[in-house]
Short mmCIF file of C-alpha atoms and ligand atoms in Angstrom, two decimals:
data_model
loop_
_atom_site.label_atom_id
_atom_site.label_comp_id
_atom_site.label_asym_id
_atom_site.label_seq_id
_atom_site.Cartn_x
_atom_site.Cartn_y
_atom_site.Cartn_z
CA MET A 532 -96.83 134.58 88.76
CA LYS A 533 -98.17 133.95 92.26
CA VAL A 534 -99.00 137.42 93.80
CA ILE A 535 -100.83 137.79 97.34
CA LEU A 536 -101.82 141.40 97.21
CA ASP A 537 -102.30 142.95 99.82
CA VAL A 538 -104.96 145.80 100.14
CA ASP A 539 -106.33 149.30 102.19
CA THR A 540 -109.68 149.48 99.24
CA GLY A 541 -109.62 152.68 97.89
CA THR A 542 -110.59 154.14 95.17
CA ASP A 543 -106.92 153.09 93.07
CA ASP A 544 -106.67 150.26 95.48
CA ALA A 545 -109.54 148.83 93.00
CA LEU A 546 -108.17 149.63 90.07
CA ALA A 547 -105.02 147.53 90.96
CA ILE A 548 -106.81 144.47 92.09
CA ALA A 549 -109.06 144.88 88.77
CA LEU A 550 -105.30 145.14 86.53
CA ALA A 551 -104.60 142.52 88.78
CA THR A 552 -107.49 140.18 87.98
CA LEU A 553 -106.60 141.06 83.92
CA SER A 554 -103.61 140.40 83.97
CA PRO A 555 -102.42 136.65 82.87
CA GLU A 556 -98.73 136.83 84.05
CA ILE A 557 -100.68 137.16 87.99
CA GLU A 558 -102.47 133.92 89.40
CA LEU A 559 -104.14 135.59 92.12
CA ILE A 560 -103.85 133.06 95.33
CA GLY A 561 -105.43 135.61 97.83
CA LEU A 562 -106.32 139.55 98.69
CA THR A 563 -105.44 140.59 102.57
CA THR A 564 -106.78 143.16 103.73
CA VAL A 565 -105.57 146.19 105.92
CA SER A 566 -106.78 149.35 107.49
CA GLY A 567 -105.79 152.75 106.26
CA ASN A 568 -108.01 154.57 103.18
CA VAL A 569 -110.51 153.34 105.27
CA HIS A 570 -111.05 151.18 108.33
CA VAL A 571 -109.99 147.45 107.57
CA ASP A 572 -114.11 146.74 107.98
CA LYS A 573 -114.67 148.38 105.24
CA THR A 574 -111.57 147.74 103.46
CA SER A 575 -112.89 143.64 103.34
CA VAL A 576 -116.16 144.82 102.88
CA ASN A 577 -115.12 147.18 99.51
CA THR A 578 -112.27 144.58 98.15
CA VAL A 579 -115.46 141.73 98.15
CA ARG A 580 -117.49 144.40 96.41
CA VAL A 581 -114.92 144.76 93.92
CA LEU A 582 -114.49 141.50 93.57
CA GLU A 583 -117.96 140.48 92.89
CA PHE A 584 -118.16 143.71 90.15
CA LEU A 585 -115.56 142.26 88.00
CA GLY A 586 -117.27 138.79 88.54
CA VAL A 587 -114.20 137.03 90.16
CA ASP A 588 -115.78 134.76 92.90
CA ASP A 589 -112.91 132.29 93.49
CA VAL A 590 -110.09 134.97 94.64
CA PRO A 591 -110.22 134.29 98.44
CA VAL A 592 -110.06 138.14 100.91
CA PHE A 593 -108.74 137.40 104.21
CA ARG A 594 -109.50 140.14 106.63
CA GLY A 595 -106.11 141.56 107.99
CA ALA A 596 -105.08 144.72 111.18
CA ALA A 597 -107.33 147.07 112.38
CA LYS A 598 -104.64 149.94 113.43
CA PRO A 599 -101.03 150.14 112.51
CA LEU A 600 -98.51 148.51 115.12
CA VAL A 601 -97.57 150.94 117.62
CA LYS A 602 -99.68 154.63 116.39
CA GLU A 603 -103.65 155.64 116.05
CA LEU A 604 -105.44 154.62 112.60
CA ARG A 605 -105.96 158.40 110.60
CA THR A 606 -108.35 157.36 108.11
CA VAL A 607 -108.56 159.59 104.67
CA GLU A 608 -112.48 159.78 103.82
CA TRP A 609 -111.62 162.82 102.17
CA VAL A 610 -109.70 161.48 100.00
CA HIS A 611 -111.40 157.74 98.60
CA GLY A 612 -115.26 158.69 99.67
CA SER A 613 -116.69 157.89 103.05
CA ASP A 614 -117.39 154.20 101.93
CA GLY A 615 -113.78 154.12 100.31
CA LEU A 616 -114.74 153.55 96.40
CA GLY A 617 -115.63 157.18 96.02
CA ASP A 618 -119.15 156.68 97.16
CA SER A 619 -119.81 155.67 93.83
CA GLY A 620 -123.03 153.23 94.65
CA ILE A 621 -120.81 150.02 94.28
CA PRO A 622 -123.18 146.81 94.53
CA MET A 623 -122.74 145.46 98.62
CA PRO A 624 -121.39 142.13 98.69
CA ARG A 625 -123.04 139.20 99.20
CA ARG A 626 -120.33 136.73 100.10
CA LYS A 627 -118.11 137.84 103.68
CA PRO A 628 -114.38 137.36 104.18
CA GLU A 629 -113.05 134.36 104.71
CA ASP A 630 -112.76 134.05 109.30
CA LYS A 631 -108.81 133.10 108.56
CA PRO A 632 -106.91 136.39 109.85
CA ALA A 633 -104.84 138.08 106.55
CA ALA A 634 -101.39 137.41 108.92
CA GLU A 635 -102.06 133.79 108.99
CA PHE A 636 -103.02 133.35 105.42
CA ILE A 637 -99.87 134.78 104.38
CA VAL A 638 -97.71 132.73 106.90
CA GLU A 639 -99.72 129.72 106.06
CA GLU A 640 -99.64 130.44 102.19
CA LEU A 641 -96.11 130.97 102.06
CA ARG A 642 -94.79 128.07 104.72
CA LYS A 643 -96.43 125.56 101.92
CA SER A 644 -94.58 127.56 99.60
CA SER A 645 -91.58 126.73 97.22
CA PRO A 646 -88.81 129.23 97.43
CA GLY A 647 -89.73 131.82 95.33
CA GLU A 648 -92.90 130.77 94.34
CA ILE A 649 -95.13 133.84 96.28
CA THR A 650 -94.71 137.71 94.76
CA LEU A 651 -96.23 139.96 97.95
CA ILE A 652 -97.93 143.32 96.20
CA ALA A 653 -98.22 145.61 99.31
CA THR A 654 -100.89 148.47 98.18
CA GLY A 655 -101.25 150.28 102.11
CA PRO A 656 -98.86 150.24 104.72
CA LEU A 657 -97.57 147.25 106.10
CA THR A 658 -98.84 146.26 108.87
CA ASN A 659 -100.47 142.90 107.73
CA LEU A 660 -96.78 141.82 106.43
CA ALA A 661 -94.91 143.35 109.17
CA ILE A 662 -97.22 140.76 111.48
CA ALA A 663 -96.65 138.62 109.11
CA LEU A 664 -92.65 138.29 109.02
CA LEU A 665 -92.63 138.87 112.98
CA LEU A 666 -94.81 136.11 113.46
CA GLU A 667 -92.87 133.61 110.99
CA PRO A 668 -89.63 135.82 110.06
CA ARG A 669 -88.57 132.04 107.94
CA ILE A 670 -91.01 132.86 105.19
CA VAL A 671 -88.82 135.59 103.86
CA GLU A 672 -86.57 132.53 102.99
CA LYS A 673 -90.18 132.00 100.54
CA ILE A 674 -90.42 135.29 99.32
CA GLN A 675 -89.79 135.60 95.76
CA LYS A 676 -90.26 139.44 96.12
CA ILE A 677 -92.35 142.32 97.85
CA ILE A 678 -93.75 145.40 95.74
CA VAL A 679 -94.37 148.26 98.12
CA MET A 680 -96.36 151.24 96.43
CA GLY A 681 -95.02 153.29 99.09
CA GLY A 682 -92.69 155.97 99.65
CA ALA A 683 -91.30 159.11 98.33
CA PHE A 684 -87.93 159.19 97.48
CA GLY A 685 -86.61 162.00 95.56
CA VAL A 686 -85.31 160.22 92.93
CA THR A 687 -87.55 162.39 90.77
CA PRO A 688 -88.82 165.58 90.87
CA HIS A 689 -92.17 164.44 91.80
CA GLY A 690 -91.00 161.80 94.61
CA THR A 691 -92.12 164.49 97.47
CA GLY A 692 -94.67 163.71 100.17
CA ASN A 693 -98.78 163.54 99.78
CA ILE A 694 -99.46 163.12 103.20
CA THR A 695 -97.19 165.16 104.74
CA PRO A 696 -94.65 167.99 102.76
CA VAL A 697 -91.99 164.85 103.03
CA SER A 698 -94.47 161.28 103.58
CA GLU A 699 -96.02 159.15 101.95
CA PHE A 700 -99.64 157.84 102.92
CA ASN A 701 -98.81 153.87 103.64
CA ILE A 702 -95.31 154.49 105.01
CA TYR A 703 -96.93 157.47 107.16
CA THR A 704 -99.70 155.14 108.71
CA ASP A 705 -97.96 152.42 109.87
CA PRO A 706 -93.55 153.56 109.23
CA GLU A 707 -92.66 150.90 112.32
CA ALA A 708 -94.48 147.80 110.16
CA ALA A 709 -92.17 149.32 106.64
CA LYS A 710 -89.20 149.90 108.81
CA ILE A 711 -89.86 146.18 109.76
CA VAL A 712 -90.67 145.18 106.10
CA PHE A 713 -87.88 147.19 104.44
CA GLU A 714 -85.59 145.43 107.31
CA SER A 715 -86.30 141.74 106.66
CA GLY A 716 -84.35 140.50 104.72
CA ALA A 717 -86.85 140.10 101.66
CA LYS A 718 -86.27 141.78 98.10
CA VAL A 719 -88.28 144.78 98.50
CA SER A 720 -89.08 146.94 95.02
CA CYS A 721 -90.90 150.16 96.09
CA VAL A 722 -93.13 152.20 93.90
CA GLY A 723 -92.63 155.58 95.72
CA LEU A 724 -94.85 159.20 94.48
CA ASP A 725 -91.56 159.66 92.81
CA VAL A 726 -93.64 157.48 89.73
CA THR A 727 -97.07 157.75 90.54
CA MET A 728 -97.31 161.22 90.38
CA ASN A 729 -95.51 161.43 87.33
CA PRO A 730 -98.08 163.58 85.04
CA SER A 731 -97.54 161.98 81.99
CA ALA A 732 -98.74 159.26 84.04
CA VAL A 733 -102.26 159.99 84.95
CA LEU A 734 -105.42 159.50 83.75
CA ARG A 735 -106.63 162.55 82.97
CA ALA A 736 -110.51 163.52 81.24
CA GLU A 737 -109.38 161.82 77.83
CA HIS A 738 -108.16 158.40 79.18
CA ILE A 739 -111.81 158.88 81.36
CA ASP A 740 -113.52 159.43 77.79
CA ARG A 741 -112.04 156.12 76.30
CA LEU A 742 -112.85 154.27 79.57
CA ARG A 743 -116.26 154.92 78.89
CA GLY A 744 -117.45 153.88 75.61
CA SER A 745 -115.95 150.22 76.41
CA GLY A 746 -118.31 148.53 77.61
CA SER A 747 -116.12 146.37 80.57
CA LYS A 748 -117.04 145.66 83.71
CA ALA A 749 -113.46 146.96 85.04
CA ALA A 750 -113.70 150.13 82.52
CA GLU A 751 -117.35 151.27 84.39
CA LEU A 752 -115.23 150.38 87.62
CA ALA A 753 -111.92 152.76 87.17
CA VAL A 754 -114.90 155.16 85.94
CA ARG A 755 -116.98 155.34 88.83
CA VAL A 756 -114.09 155.09 91.55
CA THR A 757 -112.26 157.38 90.23
CA ARG A 758 -115.51 160.25 89.42
CA GLY A 759 -115.17 162.62 92.63
CA MET A 760 -110.82 162.59 91.81
CA MET A 761 -111.65 163.53 89.08
CA GLU A 762 -114.42 166.37 89.23
CA ARG A 763 -112.24 167.42 92.11
CA VAL A 764 -108.60 168.17 90.39
CA GLY A 765 -108.80 166.78 86.87
CA PHE A 766 -106.73 163.74 86.68
CA PHE A 767 -106.01 160.32 89.16
CA ALA A 768 -103.34 159.32 90.05
CA LEU A 769 -102.60 155.06 90.01
CA HIS A 770 -100.70 154.75 92.77
CA ASP A 771 -101.52 150.97 92.72
CA PRO A 772 -101.86 149.82 89.28
CA MET A 773 -98.17 150.82 89.60
CA ALA A 774 -97.32 148.53 91.77
CA VAL A 775 -99.33 146.08 90.07
CA ALA A 776 -97.71 147.42 86.61
CA LEU A 777 -94.07 146.66 87.83
CA ALA A 778 -95.10 142.91 88.61
CA VAL A 779 -96.62 141.86 85.03
CA LYS A 780 -94.64 145.46 82.78
CA PRO A 781 -90.85 146.06 83.88
CA GLU A 782 -89.81 147.24 81.26
CA LEU A 783 -91.27 149.85 81.32
CA PHE A 784 -89.56 151.57 84.13
CA LYS A 785 -85.94 151.73 85.21
CA THR A 786 -85.16 150.63 89.30
CA GLU A 787 -82.01 151.31 91.50
CA GLU A 788 -81.03 149.82 94.71
CA TYR A 789 -81.22 152.51 97.99
CA TYR A 790 -80.10 152.39 101.66
CA VAL A 791 -83.39 153.85 102.88
CA GLN A 792 -83.80 154.55 106.34
CA VAL A 793 -87.85 154.95 107.61
CA SER A 794 -88.15 157.97 109.55
CA LEU A 795 -90.54 157.24 113.55
CA GLU A 796 -89.98 160.34 114.03
CA GLU A 797 -93.11 162.93 115.31
CA GLY A 798 -95.48 165.56 112.93
CA ASP A 799 -94.47 165.45 109.31
CA LEU A 800 -91.03 163.66 110.17
CA ARG A 801 -92.96 160.39 110.83
CA GLY A 802 -92.65 158.42 107.71
CA GLN A 803 -90.35 159.93 105.53
CA THR A 804 -87.66 157.69 103.43
CA ILE A 805 -85.28 158.68 103.34
CA ALA A 806 -82.83 157.03 101.22
CA ASP A 807 -78.63 157.83 100.77
CA ARG A 808 -78.26 159.35 97.84
CA ARG A 809 -74.49 160.74 98.40
CA TRP A 810 -72.99 159.48 95.53
CA PHE A 811 -69.62 159.38 97.18
CA VAL A 812 -70.99 156.98 99.66
CA ARG A 813 -72.18 155.22 96.78
CA GLU A 814 -69.11 155.27 95.12
CA LEU A 815 -66.66 156.15 98.06
CA GLY A 816 -67.83 154.94 100.92
CA GLU A 817 -65.27 152.22 101.36
CA LYS A 818 -62.08 153.65 100.84
CA LEU A 819 -63.75 156.64 103.13
CA GLY A 820 -64.62 154.07 105.59
CA ILE A 821 -68.29 155.61 105.05
CA LYS A 822 -71.32 152.77 104.70
CA PRO A 823 -74.11 153.82 104.03
CA ARG A 824 -77.61 154.31 106.36
CA GLY A 825 -80.18 152.13 106.33
CA ALA A 826 -81.59 148.34 104.70
CA LYS A 827 -80.56 148.29 100.70
CA VAL A 828 -84.45 148.45 98.42
CA SER A 829 -85.05 148.84 94.86
CA ILE A 830 -86.69 152.23 93.93
CA ALA A 831 -88.16 152.88 91.07
CA SER A 832 -86.42 156.14 89.74
CA TRP A 833 -88.64 156.25 86.08
CA VAL A 834 -91.41 154.83 84.43
CA ASP A 835 -92.52 154.84 80.84
CA GLY A 836 -96.11 157.47 82.06
CA PRO A 837 -97.85 156.76 78.04
CA ARG A 838 -96.42 153.30 77.87
CA PHE A 839 -97.67 152.45 81.16
CA LEU A 840 -100.76 154.70 80.38
CA ARG A 841 -101.72 152.89 77.46
CA PHE A 842 -100.46 149.36 79.32
CA PHE A 843 -103.45 150.26 81.90
CA LEU A 844 -105.70 150.84 80.17
CA ASP A 845 -105.53 148.60 77.40
CA ARG A 846 -106.11 146.12 79.95
CA ILE A 847 -109.14 147.18 81.89
CA THR A 848 -111.12 148.11 78.50
CA GLY A 849 -109.70 144.48 77.26
CA HIS A 850 -108.52 146.23 74.39
CA GLU A 851 -104.61 144.60 74.47
CA GLY A 852 -103.55 143.54 71.58
CA LYS A 853 -107.01 144.48 69.25
CA GLU A 854 -104.96 147.06 67.37
O1 RIB B 1443 -100.22 157.02 98.28
C1 RIB B 1443 -100.86 156.61 97.68
C2 RIB B 1443 -101.45 155.55 99.05
O2 RIB B 1443 -102.34 155.75 99.76
C3 RIB B 1443 -102.35 154.30 97.44
O3 RIB B 1443 -101.34 153.16 97.90
C4 RIB B 1443 -103.49 154.49 98.09
O4 RIB B 1443 -104.00 153.90 98.25
C5 RIB B 1443 -103.57 155.47 99.46
O5 RIB B 1443 -103.42 154.24 100.34
CA1 CA B 1444 -103.23 152.07 98.11
#
């Protein structure tokens, strides 16, 4: 499948990029960068840094939005390090991003594509995708689907917030953009904290040991960019790689459709993804004359954590199928 990967590279975005480049199911036609974890100046440099570290020099990178659509940008260097890559010393890049802005690239690629040819995978705030959809709403007819790492839907016990008690960072950073994407009419699938924070699906010390001994550049990248978080909390959540996994290994997941609203309130409720989980509305809504609230999206409601980790580690170490 042809993929445009939209990232706010960040430590887990780096692992999503690595997984995408190592997945034969994916033809990566471009990477677009956005402000989120750190400013887009850094996420753009980091995205090229990661590609060059992995020896990938034929995938173009397009710089995108420097701030969310409405509110101010609030970065999280305390999570991803001052450089956004865990201050892990990954060499600075030789090449630069392309001159064309990210949203323009997205619109142009979709315009010239056949219907259903391109899948968009977004692992940062949805600002670039929203701008592209505002620039040219008709691209919806061309998009195969949009896979979003984002949201906390309460469909599992892990589906609480991270940046606030109820809101997940990517949606919290630009909820107006998320609302535009969710309501665009495109098929949207969300990988939220409900599954990415499942304790059976996070990297732990024993996984790092396997990576350390593997000799692959992607494994070395993973060991380096996860080191800070591993030392601080003893685990590393694979939020963004899990969005790539949903694209290439959907059998690792269960997904369910819900109507979802995005809160545009101020404060802790901002960016809350409210799934309409009222069973009586789902089953009796027609009879009761009650319509579910929000836009219909597909939500990952379960992940086979051990199989996901095996899949991730096999691909990153290059040992897939070499049991
Ligand atoms: O909430 C986790 C998400 O926010 C991940 O995409 C991480 O990289 C940050 O962007
Ligand atoms: Ca991210």
